[in-house]
PDB file of C-alpha atoms and ligand atoms in Angstrom:
ATOM      1  CA  UNK S   1     -20.488   2.408   0.663  1.00 58.00           C
ATOM      2  CA  UNK S   2     -17.658   3.119  -1.761  1.00 69.00           C
ATOM      3  CA  UNK S   3     -18.597   3.416  -5.420  1.00 79.00           C
ATOM      4  CA  UNK S   4     -16.858   0.371  -6.884  1.00 87.00           C
ATOM      5  CA  UNK S   5     -16.943  -0.638 -10.523  1.00 86.00           C
ATOM      6  CA  UNK S   6     -17.858  -4.320 -10.321  1.00 92.00           C
ATOM      7  CA  UNK S   7     -17.623  -4.668 -14.107  1.00 92.00           C
ATOM      8  CA  UNK S   8     -13.852  -4.440 -13.746  1.00 91.00           C
ATOM      9  CA  UNK S   9     -14.025  -7.214 -11.175  1.00 93.00           C
ATOM     10  CA  UNK S  10     -16.133  -9.349 -13.515  1.00 93.00           C
ATOM     11  CA  UNK S  11     -13.497  -8.952 -16.240  1.00 92.00           C
ATOM     12  CA  UNK S  12     -10.833 -10.153 -13.827  1.00 92.00           C
ATOM     13  CA  UNK S  13     -13.026 -13.091 -12.785  1.00 92.00           C
ATOM     14  CA  UNK S  14     -13.449 -14.000 -16.475  1.00 91.00           C
ATOM     15  CA  UNK S  15      -9.685 -13.938 -16.940  1.00 91.00           C
ATOM     16  CA  UNK S  16      -9.337 -16.851 -14.498  1.00 89.00           C
ATOM     17  CA  UNK S  17     -12.650 -18.526 -15.257  1.00 82.00           C
ATOM     18  CA  UNK S  18     -12.459 -22.281 -14.861  1.00 69.00           C
ATOM     19  CA  UNK S  19      -9.118 -22.220 -13.058  1.00 80.00           C
ATOM     20  CA  UNK S  20     -10.014 -23.070  -9.481  1.00 71.00           C
ATOM     21  CA  UNK S  21      -6.376 -22.731  -8.401  1.00 78.00           C
ATOM     22  CA  UNK S  22      -6.147 -19.118  -9.503  1.00 90.00           C
ATOM     23  CA  UNK S  23      -7.791 -17.444  -6.488  1.00 91.00           C
ATOM     24  CA  UNK S  24      -4.489 -15.940  -5.361  1.00 92.00           C
ATOM     25  CA  UNK S  25      -3.792 -14.500  -8.818  1.00 94.00           C
ATOM     26  CA  UNK S  26      -7.319 -13.121  -8.968  1.00 95.00           C
ATOM     27  CA  UNK S  27      -6.932 -11.484  -5.541  1.00 96.00           C
ATOM     28  CA  UNK S  28      -3.552 -10.067  -6.597  1.00 95.00           C
ATOM     29  CA  UNK S  29      -5.147  -8.500  -9.666  1.00 95.00           C
ATOM     30  CA  UNK S  30      -7.982  -7.055  -7.573  1.00 96.00           C
ATOM     31  CA  UNK S  31      -5.538  -5.733  -4.962  1.00 95.00           C
ATOM     32  CA  UNK S  32      -3.559  -4.061  -7.760  1.00 92.00           C
ATOM     33  CA  UNK S  33      -6.669  -2.584  -9.357  1.00 92.00           C
ATOM     34  CA  UNK S  34      -8.129  -1.069  -6.151  1.00 92.00           C
ATOM     35  CA  UNK S  35      -4.875  -0.868  -4.102  1.00 90.00           C
ATOM     36  CA  UNK S  36      -6.667  -3.055  -1.551  1.00 93.00           C
ATOM     37  CA  UNK S  37      -9.320  -5.768  -1.338  1.00 96.00           C
ATOM     38  CA  UNK S  38     -12.656  -4.060  -0.680  1.00 95.00           C
ATOM     39  CA  UNK S  39     -15.093  -6.231   1.271  1.00 95.00           C
ATOM     40  CA  UNK S  40     -17.792  -5.499  -1.296  1.00 95.00           C
ATOM     41  CA  UNK S  41     -15.563  -6.948  -4.014  1.00 96.00           C
ATOM     42  CA  UNK S  42     -14.665 -10.027  -1.982  1.00 97.00           C
ATOM     43  CA  UNK S  43     -18.376 -10.681  -1.419  1.00 96.00           C
ATOM     44  CA  UNK S  44     -19.013 -10.302  -5.149  1.00 96.00           C
ATOM     45  CA  UNK S  45     -16.186 -12.713  -6.035  1.00 95.00           C
ATOM     46  CA  UNK S  46     -17.395 -15.237  -3.454  1.00 95.00           C
ATOM     47  CA  UNK S  47     -20.889 -15.142  -4.907  1.00 94.00           C
ATOM     48  CA  UNK S  48     -19.769 -15.300  -8.542  1.00 92.00           C
ATOM     49  CA  UNK S  49     -17.346 -18.159  -8.011  1.00 91.00           C
ATOM     50  CA  UNK S  50     -19.468 -19.921  -5.415  1.00 91.00           C
ATOM     51  CA  UNK S  51     -16.587 -19.998  -2.974  1.00 92.00           C
ATOM     52  CA  UNK S  52     -16.978 -19.327   0.771  1.00 95.00           C
ATOM     53  CA  UNK S  53     -16.244 -15.694   1.667  1.00 96.00           C
ATOM     54  CA  UNK S  54     -14.302 -16.969   4.690  1.00 96.00           C
ATOM     55  CA  UNK S  55     -11.874 -18.722   2.319  1.00 94.00           C
ATOM     56  CA  UNK S  56     -11.162 -15.482   0.453  1.00 95.00           C
ATOM     57  CA  UNK S  57     -10.746 -13.611   3.730  1.00 95.00           C
ATOM     58  CA  UNK S  58      -8.335 -16.193   5.087  1.00 95.00           C
ATOM     59  CA  UNK S  59      -6.198 -15.866   1.924  1.00 94.00           C
ATOM     60  CA  UNK S  60      -6.405 -12.081   2.157  1.00 94.00           C
ATOM     61  CA  UNK S  61      -5.200 -12.083   5.753  1.00 93.00           C
ATOM     62  CA  UNK S  62      -2.558 -14.811   5.299  1.00 93.00           C
ATOM     63  CA  UNK S  63      -0.564 -13.115   2.543  1.00 91.00           C
ATOM     64  CA  UNK S  64       1.180  -9.908   3.537  1.00 84.00           C
ATOM     65  CA  UNK S  65       0.976  -8.493   0.027  1.00 87.00           C
ATOM     66  CA  UNK S  66      -2.808  -8.118   0.337  1.00 93.00           C
ATOM     67  CA  UNK S  67      -4.406  -5.101   1.967  1.00 92.00           C
ATOM     68  CA  UNK S  68      -7.843  -5.055   3.540  1.00 92.00           C
ATOM     69  CA  UNK S  69      -7.868  -1.293   4.028  1.00 89.00           C
ATOM     70  CA  UNK S  70      -7.446   1.371   1.335  1.00 89.00           C
ATOM     71  CA  UNK S  71      -3.865   2.308   0.450  1.00 91.00           C
ATOM     72  CA  UNK S  72      -2.605   5.651  -0.745  1.00 92.00           C
ATOM     73  CA  UNK S  73      -1.444   6.288  -4.293  1.00 89.00           C
ATOM     74  CA  UNK S  74       2.058   6.662  -2.878  1.00 90.00           C
ATOM     75  CA  UNK S  75       3.529   4.362  -0.249  1.00 92.00           C
ATOM     76  CA  UNK S  76       6.177   5.645   2.118  1.00 95.00           C
ATOM     77  CA  UNK S  77       8.197   3.154   4.154  1.00 96.00           C
ATOM     78  CA  UNK S  78      10.448   4.473   6.896  1.00 97.00           C
ATOM     79  CA  UNK S  79      13.051   2.021   8.138  1.00 97.00           C
ATOM     80  CA  UNK S  80      13.058   1.566  11.921  1.00 97.00           C
ATOM     81  CA  UNK S  81      15.693  -1.187  11.976  1.00 97.00           C
ATOM     82  CA  UNK S  82      18.567  -0.955  14.454  1.00 97.00           C
ATOM     83  CA  UNK S  83      21.078   0.732  12.116  1.00 97.00           C
ATOM     84  CA  UNK S  84      18.544   3.362  11.098  1.00 97.00           C
ATOM     85  CA  UNK S  85      17.193   3.694  14.638  1.00 97.00           C
ATOM     86  CA  UNK S  86      20.591   4.665  16.075  1.00 97.00           C
ATOM     87  CA  UNK S  87      20.904   7.297  13.350  1.00 96.00           C
ATOM     88  CA  UNK S  88      17.641   9.012  14.270  1.00 95.00           C
ATOM     89  CA  UNK S  89      14.976   7.149  12.299  1.00 97.00           C
ATOM     90  CA  UNK S  90      12.345   8.062  14.906  1.00 97.00           C
ATOM     91  CA  UNK S  91      12.813  11.757  14.259  1.00 97.00           C
ATOM     92  CA  UNK S  92      12.526  11.168  10.497  1.00 97.00           C
ATOM     93  CA  UNK S  93       9.362   9.155  11.022  1.00 97.00           C
ATOM     94  CA  UNK S  94       7.915  11.907  13.230  1.00 97.00           C
ATOM     95  CA  UNK S  95       8.647  14.488  10.539  1.00 95.00           C
ATOM     96  CA  UNK S  96       6.899  12.371   7.862  1.00 95.00           C
ATOM     97  CA  UNK S  97       4.015  11.837  10.238  1.00 96.00           C
ATOM     98  CA  UNK S  98       3.690  15.543  11.061  1.00 95.00           C
ATOM     99  CA  UNK S  99       3.937  16.595   7.428  1.00 93.00           C
ATOM    100  CA  UNK S 100       1.339  14.105   6.215  1.00 93.00           C
ATOM    101  CA  UNK S 101      -0.747  14.380   9.388  1.00 94.00           C
ATOM    102  CA  UNK S 102      -1.098  10.642   9.650  1.00 96.00           C
ATOM    103  CA  UNK S 103       0.371   8.013  11.950  1.00 96.00           C
ATOM    104  CA  UNK S 104       2.344   5.005  10.767  1.00 96.00           C
ATOM    105  CA  UNK S 105      -0.023   2.423   9.317  1.00 92.00           C
ATOM    106  CA  UNK S 106      -2.474   5.088   8.139  1.00 93.00           C
ATOM    107  CA  UNK S 107      -3.510   6.515   4.782  1.00 94.00           C
ATOM    108  CA  UNK S 108      -4.388  10.188   4.475  1.00 92.00           C
ATOM    109  CA  UNK S 109      -8.080  11.006   3.924  1.00 90.00           C
ATOM    110  CA  UNK S 110      -7.375  12.108   0.327  1.00 89.00           C
ATOM    111  CA  UNK S 111      -5.933   8.675  -0.445  1.00 90.00           C
ATOM    112  CA  UNK S 112      -2.593  10.106  -1.620  1.00 90.00           C
ATOM    113  CA  UNK S 113      -0.142   8.664   0.912  1.00 92.00           C
ATOM    114  CA  UNK S 114       0.210   5.628   3.120  1.00 95.00           C
ATOM    115  CA  UNK S 115       2.889   5.785   5.805  1.00 96.00           C
ATOM    116  CA  UNK S 116       4.460   2.547   7.041  1.00 95.00           C
ATOM    117  CA  UNK S 117       7.446   1.467   9.073  1.00 97.00           C
ATOM    118  CA  UNK S 118       9.655  -1.488   8.193  1.00 96.00           C
ATOM    119  CA  UNK S 119      12.322  -3.355  10.131  1.00 96.00           C
ATOM    120  CA  UNK S 120      15.131  -3.194   7.572  1.00 96.00           C
ATOM    121  CA  UNK S 121      15.287  -2.073   3.979  1.00 95.00           C
ATOM    122  CA  UNK S 122      18.536  -3.937   3.379  1.00 95.00           C
ATOM    123  CA  UNK S 123      20.747  -0.895   2.887  1.00 95.00           C
ATOM    124  CA  UNK S 124      21.773  -0.208   6.492  1.00 96.00           C
ATOM    125  CA  UNK S 125      24.877   1.808   5.546  1.00 96.00           C
ATOM    126  CA  UNK S 126      22.568   4.428   4.035  1.00 96.00           C
ATOM    127  CA  UNK S 127      20.497   4.924   7.199  1.00 95.00           C
ATOM    128  CA  UNK S 128      18.361   6.607   8.178  1.00 97.00           C
ATOM    129  CA  UNK S 129      16.495   5.453   5.153  1.00 96.00           C
ATOM    130  CA  UNK S 130      13.014   5.633   3.643  1.00 96.00           C
ATOM    131  CA  UNK S 131      11.426   4.587   0.381  1.00 96.00           C
ATOM    132  CA  UNK S 132       8.676   6.275  -1.564  1.00 93.00           C
ATOM    133  CA  UNK S 133       6.992   3.978  -4.056  1.00 90.00           C
ATOM    134  CA  UNK S 134      10.006   1.696  -3.818  1.00 91.00           C
ATOM    135  CA  UNK S 135      12.599   4.401  -4.539  1.00 94.00           C
ATOM    136  CA  UNK S 136      15.336   4.640  -1.859  1.00 96.00           C
ATOM    137  CA  UNK S 137      16.216   7.871  -0.083  1.00 96.00           C
ATOM    138  CA  UNK S 138      19.210   7.426   2.213  1.00 96.00           C
ATOM    139  CA  UNK S 139      21.184   9.395   4.805  1.00 96.00           C
ATOM    140  CA  UNK S 140      18.057  11.363   5.600  1.00 96.00           C
ATOM    141  CA  UNK S 141      18.241  14.390   7.834  1.00 95.00           C
ATOM    142  CA  UNK S 142      15.191  16.270   9.056  1.00 93.00           C
ATOM    143  CA  UNK S 143      15.900  18.942   6.447  1.00 93.00           C
ATOM    144  CA  UNK S 144      16.275  16.384   3.655  1.00 93.00           C
ATOM    145  CA  UNK S 145      13.113  14.569   4.718  1.00 92.00           C
ATOM    146  CA  UNK S 146      11.199  17.827   4.732  1.00 89.00           C
ATOM    147  CA  UNK S 147      12.574  18.951   1.357  1.00 90.00           C
ATOM    148  CA  UNK S 148      11.796  15.544  -0.081  1.00 88.00           C
ATOM    149  CA  UNK S 149       8.196  15.651   1.114  1.00 86.00           C
ATOM    150  CA  UNK S 150       7.692  19.230  -0.013  1.00 85.00           C
ATOM    151  CA  UNK S 151       9.093  18.440  -3.452  1.00 80.00           C
ATOM    152  CA  UNK S 152       7.112  15.260  -3.619  1.00 72.00           C
ATOM    153  CA  UNK S 153       3.951  16.960  -2.503  1.00 69.00           C
ATOM    154  CA  UNK S 154       4.255  19.559  -5.253  1.00 68.00           C
ATOM    155  CA  UNK S 155       4.923  16.911  -7.869  1.00 63.00           C
ATOM    156  CA  UNK S 156       2.727  14.238  -6.372  1.00 53.00           C
ATOM    157  CA  UNK S 157       1.319  13.242  -9.722  1.00 48.00           C
ATOM    158  CA  UNK S 158       4.664  13.102 -11.443  1.00 48.00           C
ATOM    159  CA  UNK S 159       7.584  10.739 -11.074  1.00 41.00           C
ATOM    160  CA  UNK S 160      10.294  12.168  -8.833  1.00 38.00           C
TER     161      UNK S 160
HETATM  162  S1  FES X 201      18.233  -0.976   9.496  1.00 63.52           S
HETATM  163 FE1  FES X 201      17.514   0.471   8.064  1.00 63.52          FE
HETATM  164  S2  FES X 201      18.138  -0.373   6.178  1.00 63.52           S
HETATM  165 FE2  FES X 201      18.758  -1.856   7.595  1.00 63.52          FE
END
């Protein structure tokens, strides 16, 4: 079992103590703290707040912003929408996948990167397009994607 600091969770529970409508906010804070909602934490919250675990799980699965599996420190989203698709998004995705050695939807074992696909990032003229931690990188070529990942990999702990 993962070594989770439940004291942090208790502090978050205290923050919303007495507000029975604040479950979503509490889960958002927990998701932000751990980058996902660990089952161990959900069980702890359920017990502390005397709320059914099934209720917390149904909230966690209903809202897309919650994650039930660990996320990487850096999130990469590759657009697979039509405009990006016709400009070679699949090849870009394959290059990201090869470089990180993970498939879309996965997080690398070191917990550094999560690779995802999206249907449209809203900037179709810039396709093929990807974001890393919300920053847009447009008109990607295989070379640009590779250079971006190499640069990012070297400076993974810094802002690029
Ligand atoms: S299809 Fe890729 S940004 Fe719209």
